[in-house]
Tab-separated table of C-alpha atoms in Angstrom:
chain	number	residue	atom	x	y	z
A	255	MET	CA	169.481	-47.953	-32.073
A	256	LEU	CA	168.619	-48.192	-28.783
A	257	LEU	CA	165.168	-46.886	-26.848
A	258	THR	CA	164.570	-45.881	-23.377
A	259	THR	CA	161.484	-47.899	-22.139
A	260	SER	CA	160.016	-44.400	-22.349
A	261	GLN	CA	160.466	-44.284	-25.689
A	262	ALA	CA	159.737	-48.145	-26.154
A	263	ALA	CA	156.510	-47.896	-24.431
A	264	ALA	CA	155.431	-44.553	-26.963
A	265	GLU	CA	156.259	-47.196	-29.792
A	266	LEU	CA	153.835	-49.417	-28.478
A	267	GLY	CA	151.036	-47.068	-27.722
A	268	CYS	CA	151.373	-48.407	-23.894
A	269	ALA	CA	151.741	-47.050	-20.322
A	270	VAL	CA	155.880	-47.445	-19.390
A	271	THR	CA	154.700	-49.291	-16.443
A	272	THR	CA	152.966	-51.512	-18.786
A	273	PHE	CA	156.238	-51.786	-21.068
A	274	ARG	CA	158.485	-52.909	-17.701
A	275	ARG	CA	155.923	-55.349	-16.937
A	276	LEU	CA	157.303	-56.950	-20.496
A	277	VAL	CA	160.969	-56.562	-19.303
A	278	HIS	CA	160.691	-58.179	-15.789
A	279	THR	CA	159.039	-61.049	-17.719
A	280	GLY	CA	162.652	-61.699	-19.771
A	281	LEU	CA	160.682	-62.667	-22.718
A	282	ILE	CA	162.452	-59.304	-24.757
A	283	PRO	CA	165.953	-59.982	-25.943
A	284	GLY	CA	168.567	-57.461	-25.995
A	285	VAL	CA	167.776	-55.424	-23.033
A	286	VAL	CA	170.862	-53.827	-21.443
A	287	SER	CA	171.347	-51.251	-18.809
A	288	ARG	CA	172.710	-47.841	-19.262
A	289	GLY	CA	173.503	-46.706	-15.757
A	290	VAL	CA	169.841	-46.208	-14.161
A	291	ARG	CA	168.398	-46.634	-17.671
A	292	VAL	CA	167.109	-49.644	-19.394
A	293	MET	CA	167.466	-49.626	-23.158
A	294	VAL	CA	165.416	-51.962	-25.601
A	295	PRO	CA	166.843	-52.510	-29.269
A	296	LEU	CA	164.511	-50.585	-32.146
A	297	GLU	CA	163.869	-53.888	-33.873
A	298	THR	CA	163.104	-55.524	-30.982
A	299	VAL	CA	159.753	-53.205	-30.020
A	300	GLN	CA	158.715	-52.984	-34.246
A	301	ALA	CA	158.839	-56.666	-33.648
A	302	LEU	CA	156.347	-56.245	-30.803
A	303	ARG	CA	154.484	-53.580	-32.942
A	304	ALA	CA	154.260	-56.085	-35.409
A	305	ARG	CA	152.193	-58.914	-33.652
A	306	ARG	CA	148.736	-59.668	-34.532
A	307	THR	CA	145.825	-59.841	-32.294
A	308	ALA	CA	144.638	-63.444	-31.499
A	309	ALA	CA	142.444	-65.286	-33.321
A	310	LEU	CA	139.892	-65.898	-30.740
A	311	GLN	CA	136.767	-66.421	-33.396
A	312	HIS	CA	138.315	-70.151	-33.689
A	313	LEU	CA	137.578	-70.958	-30.232
A	314	ALA	CA	134.548	-72.950	-29.393
A	315	ALA	CA	133.338	-70.548	-26.646
A	316	ASP	CA	131.721	-67.498	-27.289
A	317	GLU	CA	133.324	-66.022	-24.111
A	318	ILE	CA	136.744	-66.771	-22.463
A	319	ALA	CA	138.099	-65.795	-19.250
A	320	VAL	CA	141.862	-64.045	-19.550
A	321	LEU	CA	144.385	-64.315	-16.030
A	322	ARG	CA	146.342	-61.065	-16.277
A	323	VAL	CA	149.786	-61.089	-14.502
A	324	ARG	CA	153.292	-59.348	-14.132
A	325	GLY	CA	156.829	-60.332	-14.275
A	326	ALA	CA	158.033	-62.343	-11.859
A	327	GLU	CA	159.437	-60.219	-9.137
A	328	SER	CA	155.606	-60.750	-7.843
A	329	PRO	CA	155.051	-63.008	-4.290
A	330	PRO	CA	156.805	-66.197	-5.118
A	331	ILE	CA	155.062	-69.475	-5.870
A	332	GLY	CA	152.967	-70.888	-2.654
A	333	SER	CA	152.220	-67.964	-0.984
A	334	GLY	CA	148.780	-68.203	-1.424
A	335	VAL	CA	148.468	-64.983	-3.285
A	336	GLY	CA	147.054	-64.105	-6.867
A	337	ARG	CA	149.501	-61.819	-9.295
A	338	GLN	CA	152.304	-64.128	-9.000
A	339	GLY	CA	153.972	-63.304	-12.045
A	340	PHE	CA	155.392	-64.976	-15.113
A	341	SER	CA	159.064	-65.355	-16.125
A	342	ALA	CA	160.372	-66.425	-19.340
A	343	ALA	CA	162.949	-68.659	-17.491
A	344	ALA	CA	160.606	-70.333	-15.102
A	345	SER	CA	159.996	-74.404	-15.703
A	346	ALA	CA	157.058	-75.520	-17.176
A	347	SER	CA	156.258	-77.143	-13.716
A	348	ASP	CA	156.970	-73.931	-12.014
A	349	LEU	CA	154.768	-71.583	-14.271
A	350	LEU	CA	151.738	-74.462	-13.731
A	351	ALA	CA	152.020	-74.201	-10.038
A	352	ASN	CA	152.189	-70.253	-10.388
A	353	LEU	CA	149.575	-69.670	-12.938
A	354	ARG	CA	146.670	-72.524	-11.886
A	355	GLY	CA	145.519	-70.318	-8.731
A	356	TRP	CA	144.857	-68.943	-6.212
A	357	TRP	CA	142.418	-65.919	-8.412
A	358	ARG	CA	139.690	-64.122	-7.386
A	359	CYS	CA	137.414	-64.930	-10.273
A	360	ASP	CA	133.703	-66.831	-11.342
A	361	ALA	CA	135.141	-70.416	-11.564
A	362	THR	CA	132.013	-71.357	-13.609
A	363	SER	CA	132.512	-68.862	-16.314
A	364	VAL	CA	136.694	-69.542	-16.216
A	365	ALA	CA	135.708	-73.176	-16.669
A	366	ALA	CA	132.985	-72.823	-19.414
A	367	GLY	CA	135.729	-71.213	-21.693
A	368	GLY	CA	137.519	-74.207	-21.726
A	369	VAL	CA	141.179	-72.426	-22.277
A	370	LEU	CA	142.854	-69.731	-20.024
A	371	PRO	CA	145.116	-67.555	-22.012
A	372	VAL	CA	148.024	-65.985	-19.465
A	373	THR	CA	149.032	-62.148	-21.038
A	374	VAL	CA	150.939	-59.733	-19.610
A	375	ALA	CA	150.573	-55.919	-21.071
A	376	GLY	CA	148.308	-57.502	-23.860
A	377	TYR	CA	150.374	-59.954	-25.296
A	378	VAL	CA	149.503	-63.955	-24.779
A	379	VAL	CA	152.879	-65.536	-22.956
A	380	ALA	CA	151.133	-68.890	-21.250
A	381	VAL	CA	147.728	-71.207	-21.605
A	382	LEU	CA	146.078	-72.956	-19.488
A	383	THR	CA	143.193	-75.863	-20.455
A	384	ASN	CA	141.739	-79.157	-18.379
A	385	LEU	CA	139.950	-76.433	-16.345
A	386	HIS	CA	136.919	-78.643	-15.245
A	387	ARG	CA	137.558	-78.887	-11.709
A	388	TRP	CA	138.366	-75.860	-9.089
A	389	GLU	CA	138.691	-75.500	-5.034
A	390	THR	CA	137.856	-72.105	-3.414
A	391	ASN	CA	139.334	-71.427	0.006
A	392	SER	CA	138.227	-69.227	2.842
A	393	GLU	CA	139.175	-66.108	1.150
A	394	GLY	CA	137.186	-66.667	-2.084
A	395	ARG	CA	140.292	-67.271	-4.038
A	396	THR	CA	139.894	-70.519	-6.440
A	397	LEU	CA	142.514	-73.227	-7.726
A	398	PHE	CA	141.918	-75.161	-10.744
A	399	PRO	CA	144.063	-78.242	-9.535
A	400	ASP	CA	144.072	-79.971	-12.480
A	401	ALA	CA	145.045	-77.773	-14.924
A	402	VAL	CA	147.303	-77.887	-17.724
A	403	LEU	CA	149.825	-76.124	-18.693
A	404	ALA	CA	149.335	-76.674	-22.572
A	405	GLY	CA	151.922	-74.216	-23.461
A	406	HIS	CA	153.839	-71.086	-23.007
A	407	VAL	CA	156.254	-68.528	-24.121
A	408	THR	CA	160.329	-67.366	-23.526
A	409	ASP	CA	160.843	-65.145	-26.165
A	410	LEU	CA	158.354	-62.883	-27.348
A	411	THR	CA	159.841	-61.147	-30.612
A	412	ARG	CA	160.004	-64.231	-32.739
A	413	PRO	CA	157.728	-65.670	-31.051
A	414	THR	CA	159.311	-68.899	-29.684
A	415	VAL	CA	156.792	-71.415	-28.261
A	416	GLN	CA	157.301	-74.258	-25.994
A	417	LEU	CA	153.900	-76.639	-26.421
A	418	THR	CA	153.666	-78.685	-23.196
A	419	ALA	CA	150.444	-80.295	-23.391
A	420	GLN	CA	150.255	-83.992	-24.549
A	421	ASP	CA	146.683	-83.594	-25.842
A	422	ALA	CA	146.712	-82.458	-29.653
A	423	THR	CA	143.422	-80.324	-28.978
A	424	HIS	CA	144.842	-78.160	-26.202
A	425	ARG	CA	148.389	-78.150	-27.857
A	426	ALA	CA	146.455	-76.838	-31.031
A	427	THR	CA	144.723	-74.443	-28.806
A	428	ALA	CA	147.975	-73.019	-27.278
A	429	GLN	CA	149.628	-72.568	-31.069
A	430	LEU	CA	146.547	-70.240	-31.504
A	431	LEU	CA	146.538	-68.113	-28.876
A	432	LEU	CA	150.762	-67.460	-27.967
A	433	GLY	CA	152.792	-64.725	-28.553
A	434	TYR	CA	149.510	-62.542	-30.138
A	435	ARG	CA	148.273	-59.824	-28.876
A	436	LEU	CA	144.957	-60.001	-26.763
A	437	ALA	CA	143.503	-56.967	-25.195
A	438	SER	CA	141.307	-57.116	-21.763
A	439	ASP	CA	140.159	-54.864	-18.944
A	440	SER	CA	139.473	-55.726	-16.063
A	441	GLY	CA	139.837	-54.149	-11.997
A	442	GLY	CA	141.700	-57.757	-10.792
A	443	PRO	CA	143.729	-60.253	-12.566
A	444	ILE	CA	140.491	-62.486	-14.362
A	445	ALA	CA	139.272	-60.272	-17.319
A	446	TYR	CA	136.407	-61.705	-19.396
A	447	VAL	CA	136.850	-61.443	-23.466
A	448	SER	CA	134.141	-62.252	-25.995
A	449	THR	CA	135.233	-64.363	-28.842
A	450	ARG	CA	132.696	-63.374	-31.799
A	451	ASN	CA	133.375	-59.815	-30.894
A	452	PRO	CA	137.001	-59.363	-29.214
A	453	ASP	CA	137.030	-55.664	-29.220
A	454	VAL	CA	134.494	-55.814	-26.206
A	455	THR	CA	135.772	-56.714	-23.088
A	456	GLN	CA	134.688	-57.050	-19.667
A	457	GLY	CA	136.014	-56.691	-16.413
């Protein structure tokens, strides 16, 4: 059985535009076009709905930043503009170049968390670590030049995870977060989330 994007969004309890962000990432298998409509298998949507919430309480910091991005149709790498997007087909090196900056954020708070989950539509699709050093440009945007892509997701429904960090601790952190739900609320690309009470989020 195939669902329209509107029906799929209703099943997941999210806006149609939010669900389309997931479609644009290439993380959802079985998506087909029927004329102007995009259709998604029911079992795929059910798998997304069954994904559990990330176990943030196992992280050391009391609060972490969350980087919220869109699908890969966003501005290209090297444009110096945030919200560059995520693509399941991108290489690890391209994802790192895309996600480590430039963002408007409180760099000290991001670094203090020790980990930066990257989400699309409330699902963790990549994890950055090694955030201790940053650069800020004249526009107030920040880059984390030493950031490490600890891992990323290539299929959200199973999920299928690629761990790319060499450090075992970074790999374990990525494994803890990748493919899980992580709700956050912010007016910009960066949100700050309590790990001790994950239901509380800050813009």
